Every structure is written in C-alpha cells, then in structure tokens.
Short mmCIF file of C-alpha atoms and ligand atoms in Angstrom, two decimals:
data_model
loop_
_atom_site.label_atom_id
_atom_site.label_comp_id
_atom_site.label_asym_id
_atom_site.label_seq_id
_atom_site.Cartn_x
_atom_site.Cartn_y
_atom_site.Cartn_z
CA UNK R 1 11.55 32.37 15.62
CA UNK R 2 14.58 30.39 14.40
CA UNK R 3 15.94 31.71 11.12
CA UNK R 4 15.56 28.95 8.55
CA UNK R 5 18.32 28.39 6.02
CA UNK R 6 19.07 25.85 3.31
CA UNK R 7 20.96 23.83 5.93
CA UNK R 8 18.27 23.80 8.61
CA UNK R 9 17.53 20.33 9.94
CA UNK R 10 13.87 19.39 10.35
CA UNK R 11 12.30 17.60 13.30
CA UNK R 12 8.62 17.27 14.08
CA UNK R 13 5.73 15.38 15.58
CA UNK R 14 2.98 13.31 13.99
CA UNK R 15 -0.38 12.64 15.65
CA UNK R 16 -4.13 13.06 15.37
CA UNK R 17 -5.07 15.47 16.88
CA UNK R 18 -1.86 17.51 17.07
CA UNK R 19 -2.92 21.10 17.80
CA UNK R 20 -2.62 20.66 21.60
CA UNK R 21 0.98 19.37 21.50
CA UNK R 22 3.52 21.18 23.67
CA UNK R 23 6.44 19.63 21.79
CA UNK R 24 6.88 22.33 19.11
CA UNK R 25 7.27 25.13 21.66
CA UNK R 26 9.60 23.09 23.87
CA UNK R 27 11.91 21.95 21.08
CA UNK R 28 12.04 25.23 19.19
CA UNK R 29 12.89 27.04 22.44
CA UNK R 30 15.68 24.51 23.05
CA UNK R 31 17.10 24.79 19.51
CA UNK R 32 17.08 28.55 19.79
CA UNK R 33 18.69 28.59 23.24
CA UNK R 34 21.57 26.41 22.05
CA UNK R 35 21.86 28.18 18.67
CA UNK R 36 21.19 24.96 16.75
CA UNK R 37 20.10 25.18 13.10
CA UNK R 38 17.03 22.97 13.61
CA UNK R 39 13.29 23.57 13.40
CA UNK R 40 10.45 21.48 14.87
CA UNK R 41 7.05 21.27 13.16
CA UNK R 42 3.65 19.71 13.94
CA UNK R 43 2.24 17.32 11.31
CA UNK R 44 -1.41 16.31 11.51
CA UNK R 45 -1.35 12.71 10.26
CA UNK R 46 -4.47 10.53 10.16
CA UNK R 47 -4.27 6.74 10.65
CA UNK R 48 -4.62 5.98 6.95
CA UNK R 49 -1.82 8.43 6.11
CA UNK R 50 0.77 6.92 8.49
CA UNK R 51 2.69 4.82 5.89
CA UNK R 52 2.87 7.85 3.59
CA UNK R 53 4.07 10.07 6.43
CA UNK R 54 6.88 7.65 7.37
CA UNK R 55 7.93 7.28 3.72
CA UNK R 56 7.84 11.08 3.61
CA UNK R 57 10.27 11.54 6.49
CA UNK R 58 12.79 9.36 4.63
CA UNK R 59 12.18 11.22 1.36
CA UNK R 60 12.36 14.68 2.97
CA UNK R 61 15.21 13.76 5.33
CA UNK R 62 13.37 14.77 8.47
CA UNK R 63 16.07 13.94 11.04
CA UNK R 64 13.93 13.40 14.11
CA UNK R 65 10.29 12.72 14.74
CA UNK R 66 8.04 12.37 17.77
CA UNK R 67 5.03 10.11 17.48
CA UNK R 68 1.89 10.60 19.51
CA UNK R 69 -1.64 9.21 19.76
CA UNK R 70 -2.87 7.21 17.78
CA UNK R 71 0.35 6.11 16.03
CA UNK R 72 2.69 4.93 18.82
CA UNK R 73 2.05 1.23 18.19
CA UNK R 74 1.16 1.18 14.47
CA UNK R 75 4.37 2.99 13.51
CA UNK R 76 6.53 0.08 14.68
CA UNK R 77 5.97 -2.01 11.54
CA UNK R 78 7.15 0.90 9.38
CA UNK R 79 10.57 1.30 11.06
CA UNK R 80 13.92 -0.41 10.39
CA UNK R 81 15.07 -0.92 14.00
CA UNK R 82 13.76 -0.67 17.54
CA UNK R 83 15.79 0.01 20.65
CA UNK R 84 15.18 -2.68 23.32
CA UNK R 85 12.91 -0.66 25.62
CA UNK R 86 10.60 0.38 22.75
CA UNK R 87 10.47 -3.26 21.67
CA UNK R 88 9.51 -4.49 25.14
CA UNK R 89 6.86 -1.80 25.51
CA UNK R 90 5.54 -2.18 21.99
CA UNK R 91 5.34 1.62 21.67
CA UNK R 92 7.49 4.26 19.97
CA UNK R 93 7.35 8.00 20.66
CA UNK R 94 10.66 9.04 19.06
CA UNK R 95 12.22 8.21 15.68
CA UNK R 96 15.81 8.92 14.76
CA UNK R 97 16.52 9.08 11.00
CA UNK R 98 20.14 8.28 10.17
CA UNK R 99 20.50 8.51 6.40
CA UNK R 100 17.15 6.84 5.81
CA UNK R 101 17.59 4.17 8.53
CA UNK R 102 14.75 4.74 10.99
CA UNK R 103 15.17 3.65 14.62
CA UNK R 104 12.26 3.70 17.05
CA UNK R 105 12.82 4.75 20.67
CA UNK R 106 10.60 5.30 23.67
CA UNK R 107 11.40 8.32 25.84
CA UNK R 108 7.97 8.57 27.56
CA UNK R 109 8.72 6.12 30.36
CA UNK R 110 12.41 7.09 30.69
CA UNK R 111 11.07 10.66 30.99
CA UNK R 112 8.99 9.57 33.98
CA UNK R 113 12.00 7.82 35.55
CA UNK R 114 14.16 10.88 34.98
CA UNK R 115 11.47 13.06 36.62
CA UNK R 116 11.73 10.84 39.72
CA UNK R 117 15.53 10.68 39.71
CA UNK R 118 15.89 14.43 39.18
CA UNK R 119 14.07 14.83 42.52
CA UNK R 120 16.48 12.39 44.19
CA UNK R 121 14.06 9.45 44.19
CA UNK R 122 15.36 6.03 43.15
CA UNK R 123 12.61 3.43 42.57
CA UNK R 124 14.92 0.46 43.17
CA UNK R 125 13.54 -1.68 45.99
CA UNK R 126 10.51 0.59 46.46
CA UNK R 127 6.86 -0.50 46.70
CA UNK R 128 4.87 1.43 44.15
CA UNK R 129 1.11 1.68 43.70
CA UNK R 130 0.14 2.50 40.12
CA UNK R 131 -3.37 3.70 39.29
CA UNK R 132 -4.39 2.97 35.70
CA UNK R 133 -3.36 0.45 33.05
CA UNK R 134 -3.66 2.47 29.82
CA UNK R 135 -0.99 3.52 27.34
CA UNK R 136 1.00 5.71 29.72
CA UNK R 137 0.80 3.19 32.56
CA UNK R 138 2.26 0.49 30.35
CA UNK R 139 5.55 2.33 29.79
CA UNK R 140 5.76 3.56 33.38
CA UNK R 141 5.03 0.10 34.83
CA UNK R 142 7.67 -1.50 32.59
CA UNK R 143 10.36 0.99 33.47
CA UNK R 144 9.63 0.84 37.20
CA UNK R 145 9.76 -2.98 37.07
CA UNK R 146 13.05 -2.73 35.18
CA UNK R 147 14.37 -0.31 37.82
CA UNK R 148 13.71 -2.95 40.50
CA UNK R 149 10.49 -1.70 42.12
CA UNK R 150 7.66 -3.98 43.24
CA UNK R 151 4.35 -2.93 41.78
CA UNK R 152 0.64 -3.06 42.52
CA UNK R 153 -1.47 -1.96 39.54
CA UNK R 154 -5.11 -0.95 40.07
CA UNK R 155 -7.40 -0.30 37.12
CA UNK R 156 -11.12 0.33 36.68
CA UNK R 157 -11.13 -2.41 34.02
CA UNK R 158 -9.26 -5.10 35.93
CA UNK R 159 -8.57 -7.26 32.85
CA UNK R 160 -6.31 -4.49 31.46
CA UNK R 161 -4.32 -4.44 34.70
CA UNK R 162 -4.03 -8.25 34.62
CA UNK R 163 -2.86 -8.17 31.00
CA UNK R 164 -0.22 -5.57 31.82
CA UNK R 165 0.98 -7.59 34.84
CA UNK R 166 1.33 -10.66 32.58
CA UNK R 167 3.33 -8.69 29.99
CA UNK R 168 5.67 -7.40 32.70
CA UNK R 169 6.05 -10.90 34.18
CA UNK R 170 7.41 -12.11 30.81
CA UNK R 171 10.45 -9.86 31.22
CA UNK R 172 10.99 -9.35 34.94
CA UNK R 173 11.10 -11.65 37.96
CA UNK R 174 8.35 -10.12 40.04
CA UNK R 175 4.81 -10.18 38.70
CA UNK R 176 2.89 -7.05 39.70
CA UNK R 177 -0.30 -7.53 41.67
CA UNK R 178 -3.27 -6.50 39.51
CA UNK R 179 -6.56 -5.48 41.14
CA UNK R 180 -9.72 -3.51 40.46
CA UNK R 181 -9.62 0.20 41.28
CA UNK R 182 -11.85 0.19 44.39
CA UNK R 183 -11.61 2.00 47.71
CA UNK R 184 -10.76 -1.25 49.47
CA UNK R 185 -7.91 -2.01 47.06
CA UNK R 186 -6.66 1.58 47.19
CA UNK R 187 -6.24 1.23 50.96
CA UNK R 188 -4.64 -2.20 50.54
CA UNK R 189 -2.29 -1.01 47.78
CA UNK R 190 -1.20 2.03 49.78
CA UNK R 191 -0.40 -0.05 52.85
CA UNK R 192 3.42 0.02 52.95
CA UNK R 193 3.72 1.80 49.59
CA UNK R 194 6.57 4.29 49.13
CA UNK R 195 5.33 5.87 45.91
CA UNK R 196 1.87 6.43 44.40
CA UNK R 197 1.60 7.11 40.66
CA UNK R 198 -1.64 8.25 39.03
CA UNK R 199 -1.63 7.37 35.33
CA UNK R 200 -5.41 7.61 34.91
CA UNK R 201 -6.95 10.69 33.36
CA UNK R 202 -9.02 11.29 36.53
CA UNK R 203 -8.56 14.91 37.65
CA UNK R 204 -7.72 16.23 34.18
CA UNK R 205 -9.61 19.23 32.79
CA UNK R 206 -12.57 19.60 32.74
CA UNK R 207 -12.97 17.16 35.68
CA UNK R 208 -10.59 19.02 38.01
CA UNK R 209 -12.68 18.25 41.10
CA UNK R 210 -12.17 14.52 40.71
CA UNK R 211 -9.42 12.48 42.32
CA UNK R 212 -8.58 8.78 42.02
CA UNK R 213 -7.51 8.55 45.71
CA UNK R 214 -9.53 9.54 48.80
CA UNK R 215 -7.56 12.20 50.73
CA UNK R 216 -7.90 10.34 54.03
CA UNK R 217 -5.75 7.49 52.69
CA UNK R 218 -2.77 9.74 51.89
CA UNK R 219 0.13 9.99 54.33
CA UNK R 220 3.34 12.04 54.79
CA UNK R 221 5.67 9.12 53.98
CA UNK R 222 4.50 8.92 50.38
CA UNK R 223 5.90 10.38 47.18
CA UNK R 224 2.82 11.14 45.04
CA UNK R 225 3.24 11.51 41.27
CA UNK R 226 0.43 12.55 38.96
CA UNK R 227 1.19 12.33 35.24
CA UNK R 228 -1.80 14.56 34.43
CA UNK R 229 -0.32 18.01 33.66
CA UNK R 230 -3.50 19.88 32.86
CA UNK R 231 -4.06 21.31 35.48
CA UNK R 232 -0.49 21.45 36.76
CA UNK R 233 -1.60 20.88 40.35
CA UNK R 234 -4.36 18.29 40.32
CA UNK R 235 -6.70 17.71 43.23
CA UNK R 236 -4.66 14.58 44.04
CA UNK R 237 -1.43 16.62 44.28
CA UNK R 238 -3.10 19.35 46.36
CA UNK R 239 -4.42 16.78 48.83
CA UNK R 240 -1.11 14.93 48.88
CA UNK R 241 0.72 18.17 49.75
CA UNK R 242 -1.83 18.89 52.47
CA UNK R 243 -1.17 15.39 53.88
CA UNK R 244 2.56 16.21 54.04
CA UNK R 245 3.58 13.97 51.11
CA UNK R 246 6.19 14.93 48.49
CA UNK R 247 4.67 15.53 45.07
CA UNK R 248 5.82 15.39 41.45
CA UNK R 249 3.62 16.88 38.71
CA UNK R 250 3.07 15.60 35.17
CA UNK R 251 4.87 18.46 33.48
CA UNK R 252 8.23 17.09 34.62
CA UNK R 253 7.59 13.82 32.78
CA UNK R 254 6.39 15.66 29.68
CA UNK R 255 9.47 17.87 29.54
CA UNK R 256 11.91 15.04 30.30
CA UNK R 257 10.52 12.87 27.48
CA UNK R 258 11.13 15.82 25.15
CA UNK R 259 14.59 16.46 26.58
CA UNK R 260 15.62 12.82 26.05
CA UNK R 261 14.36 12.90 22.43
CA UNK R 262 16.22 16.19 21.85
CA UNK R 263 19.46 14.57 23.03
CA UNK R 264 19.01 11.65 20.61
CA UNK R 265 18.54 13.99 17.64
CA UNK R 266 21.19 16.60 18.42
CA UNK R 267 23.76 14.75 20.57
CA UNK R 268 23.66 17.76 22.92
CA UNK R 269 22.50 18.04 26.51
CA UNK R 270 18.95 19.38 26.48
CA UNK R 271 18.28 22.72 28.22
CA UNK R 272 15.61 21.24 30.52
CA UNK R 273 14.65 24.48 32.32
CA UNK R 274 14.23 26.38 29.04
CA UNK R 275 12.02 23.62 27.64
CA UNK R 276 9.98 23.58 30.84
CA UNK R 277 9.51 27.34 30.85
CA UNK R 278 8.36 27.23 27.20
CA UNK R 279 5.76 24.59 28.11
CA UNK R 280 4.65 26.49 31.24
CA UNK R 281 4.12 29.61 29.12
CA UNK R 282 2.28 27.77 26.35
CA UNK R 283 0.00 26.07 28.88
CA UNK R 284 -0.77 29.45 30.45
CA UNK R 285 0.68 28.46 33.85
CA UNK R 286 2.88 31.52 34.20
CA UNK R 287 2.17 33.41 37.39
N1 LIG T 1 2.86 13.88 31.68
C1 LIG T 1 3.01 13.24 30.56
O1 LIG T 1 4.05 13.32 29.90
C2 LIG T 1 1.90 12.34 30.07
C3 LIG T 1 2.17 11.38 29.09
C4 LIG T 1 1.12 10.55 28.67
C5 LIG T 1 -0.15 10.70 29.20
N2 LIG T 1 -0.36 11.66 30.15
C6 LIG T 1 -1.70 11.81 30.75
O2 LIG T 1 -2.03 10.55 31.36
C7 LIG T 1 -3.43 10.30 31.29
C8 LIG T 1 -3.67 8.90 30.71
O3 LIG T 1 -3.17 8.84 29.38
P1 LIG T 1 -3.14 7.45 28.55
O4 LIG T 1 -2.50 7.77 27.25
O5 LIG T 1 -2.60 6.34 29.38
O6 LIG T 1 -4.70 7.20 28.34
P2 LIG T 1 -5.47 5.80 28.10
O7 LIG T 1 -4.58 4.82 27.40
O8 LIG T 1 -6.76 6.17 27.49
O9 LIG T 1 -5.73 5.23 29.60
C9 LIG T 1 -6.59 5.93 30.48
C10 LIG T 1 -6.53 5.27 31.85
O10 LIG T 1 -7.34 6.04 32.75
C11 LIG T 1 -8.36 5.20 33.30
N3 LIG T 1 -9.58 5.99 33.51
C12 LIG T 1 -10.13 6.88 32.64
N4 LIG T 1 -11.24 7.43 33.19
C13 LIG T 1 -11.38 6.87 34.43
C14 LIG T 1 -12.32 7.03 35.48
N5 LIG T 1 -13.35 7.88 35.38
N6 LIG T 1 -12.14 6.31 36.61
C15 LIG T 1 -11.11 5.45 36.72
N7 LIG T 1 -10.18 5.24 35.76
C16 LIG T 1 -10.31 5.95 34.63
C17 LIG T 1 -8.53 4.09 32.28
O11 LIG T 1 -9.15 2.97 32.89
P3 LIG T 1 -9.93 1.86 31.97
O12 LIG T 1 -8.85 0.97 31.43
O13 LIG T 1 -10.82 1.18 32.91
O14 LIG T 1 -10.65 2.62 30.90
C18 LIG T 1 -7.07 3.85 31.90
O15 LIG T 1 -6.40 3.13 32.90
C19 LIG T 1 -4.01 11.46 30.47
O16 LIG T 1 -4.51 12.41 31.37
C20 LIG T 1 -2.80 12.02 29.73
O17 LIG T 1 -2.92 13.41 29.45
C21 LIG T 1 0.63 12.47 30.60
#
C-alpha cells in the first residue's frame, strides 16, 4: 500500500460498473515502483452523476482520471479541451487536470498500436482485417487508418461497420471495406491480409469455446491480435498459434493504455512490466 500524506496526488477511474477494473492495481503498482506520491482510486459513477463527478474532480483537484463504460462519449461535453485523436474518435478514456483545466485524451487505441509496435510490427502499408465495429473497434480502426494501413471491417450488424467506414473516410484517404461477418467474407477478408484483429467479444468468458474465425482459414503468415483479455489465451489465439501465426493478446493493449495515461499524469516513463505483472496477478493468470 502507498503511504498517503497531505501531499499525495489523487488519480482514479470512473465507470459503471467499476469493480472489475484492472486500472487501480496497475497504477498503484506503478506509483509504488517509482516511489511517486500518488494514489489511484475506483469511483463508481452512474450516468446521472457524471456532471457532478467531473465538477468534483475540479473541486477536489484529482490530477488524473480514467473514464470507462458508459461515460467515454458523454464526458466530452464536460471537458475544456480535447486532444486531436480523442476528438476524431469521439471518445475519451483519460483526463488530465491542470489547475482545473480538463483535457480529454484517448489512450485506448494508441495502447493497441503500442502493443503492435512493441512486438516489432508496423501497420503502415499493411492489409488488416478487423472483426467487430463496436466501441473498441472504432478507436483501433481509426488509429490503424492513421498509421497507413488498409482496412476491411466485418461486423455482425453490417450497418455499424458501414458507419465506421464512413467516419474513417472523412479523415483518411482510403475508405475501409465494410462487410457482414460471414464465413464467406472472413475468407475474402483474410485473402492477402497481414494482420487479423478481433475486437468482438466472441471468445470472452463465459463463452471461451467460441471463436470469430474458423481455424482452417488461419495461416502462418498472419499476425493475429485478440483484444479480449479474459481469458488471456482465447480460442482464436490458441488456433492461430497452432496454425503457425504470431499472436498478440489483449492484455498488452490494456496495459499499454494504462502506461500511456500514467505518462500523461506523471511525466515519467511507465514501468510497463510492473503494471503488466500487477494485472496478471489480479486476473489470476499467474502460473
Ligand atoms: N484489451 C483491451 O484493452 C480492451 C479494451 C476494450 C475492450 N476490450 C474487449 O473488447 C471486446 C469488445 O468491447 P467493446 O467495448 O467494443 O464492446 P461493444 O461496443 O459492445 O462491441 C461489441 C462488438 O462485438 C460484436 N459481437 C458481440 N457478440 C457477438 C457475436 N456473438 N457474434 C459476432 N459479433 C459479436 C458486436 O457486433 P454487433 O455490432 O453486431 O452487436 C460488436 O462489434 C470486449 O470483450 C472487451 O472486453 C478489450
């Protein structure tokens, strides 16, 4: 436990629900490892309490805040400034409070990009098949388009994929192809793809026997990323490994988004491995 003094700086996370969040353990481990006089707390904030919570962080001088479901979009109207990526995505997961001036950032999608780059994978010029068009897909699709990848987005509800492709086309040259998530389109989307990214919740507990991609379509030339981190090794990742593909699990994205927020609040390089170990332990993944 950090020892709390009169000078301790407060960070935290707001969401509903909040009990499952890994952020408190990751950030408190990082503060402790670097000897920083900060503490990170979970705040259960319901939709109707959001304006009061944001006024409260100004009043209480909370220096840094993470924002999770269901507040990532609604919080925008309550902030003073948005950094460009958060503005494009229309979603904020990190707030920096500088003397009452609140700036909204998005570190979710940069966390995904950092997870790729930390494994030596640069999306520029790559063909990427994205499964899903929900909240997480939106950020990931934007950042991959910005990084110069060409995208195919498949979603069960095709209108959501089409909407996302149109939003991306407003900012970037290449419009992603948007199709229904069907076996035929999975095969078509994988043809010539370098990277496959699952952003759907298929394969997450309790449905660990499900996979969004038939194993026979996987091949050794692919990098397969699954942003689901519960379980750590999803059926998709197991089958991708068995097919000889490189794999990246969802925990890397989760920890990198936290590490990037940590750096904005403290100005210090985040201790990534310590944050990851704290999350691994809290999730019960320790061997
Ligand atoms: N690693 C990380 O840091 C991180 C960060 C954020 C989220 N996640 C994980 O990513 C997943 C998605 O989160 P989200 O916030 O994007 O959720 P969301 O906004 O609710 O979107 C869910 C997506 O999954 C699709 N989907 C759900 N059930 C499906 C099924 N049975 N078959 C096919 N498609 C299905 C939805 O398709 P429809 O549009 O057709 O409903 C939609 O595209 C969750 O498992 C979450 O835990 C991980």
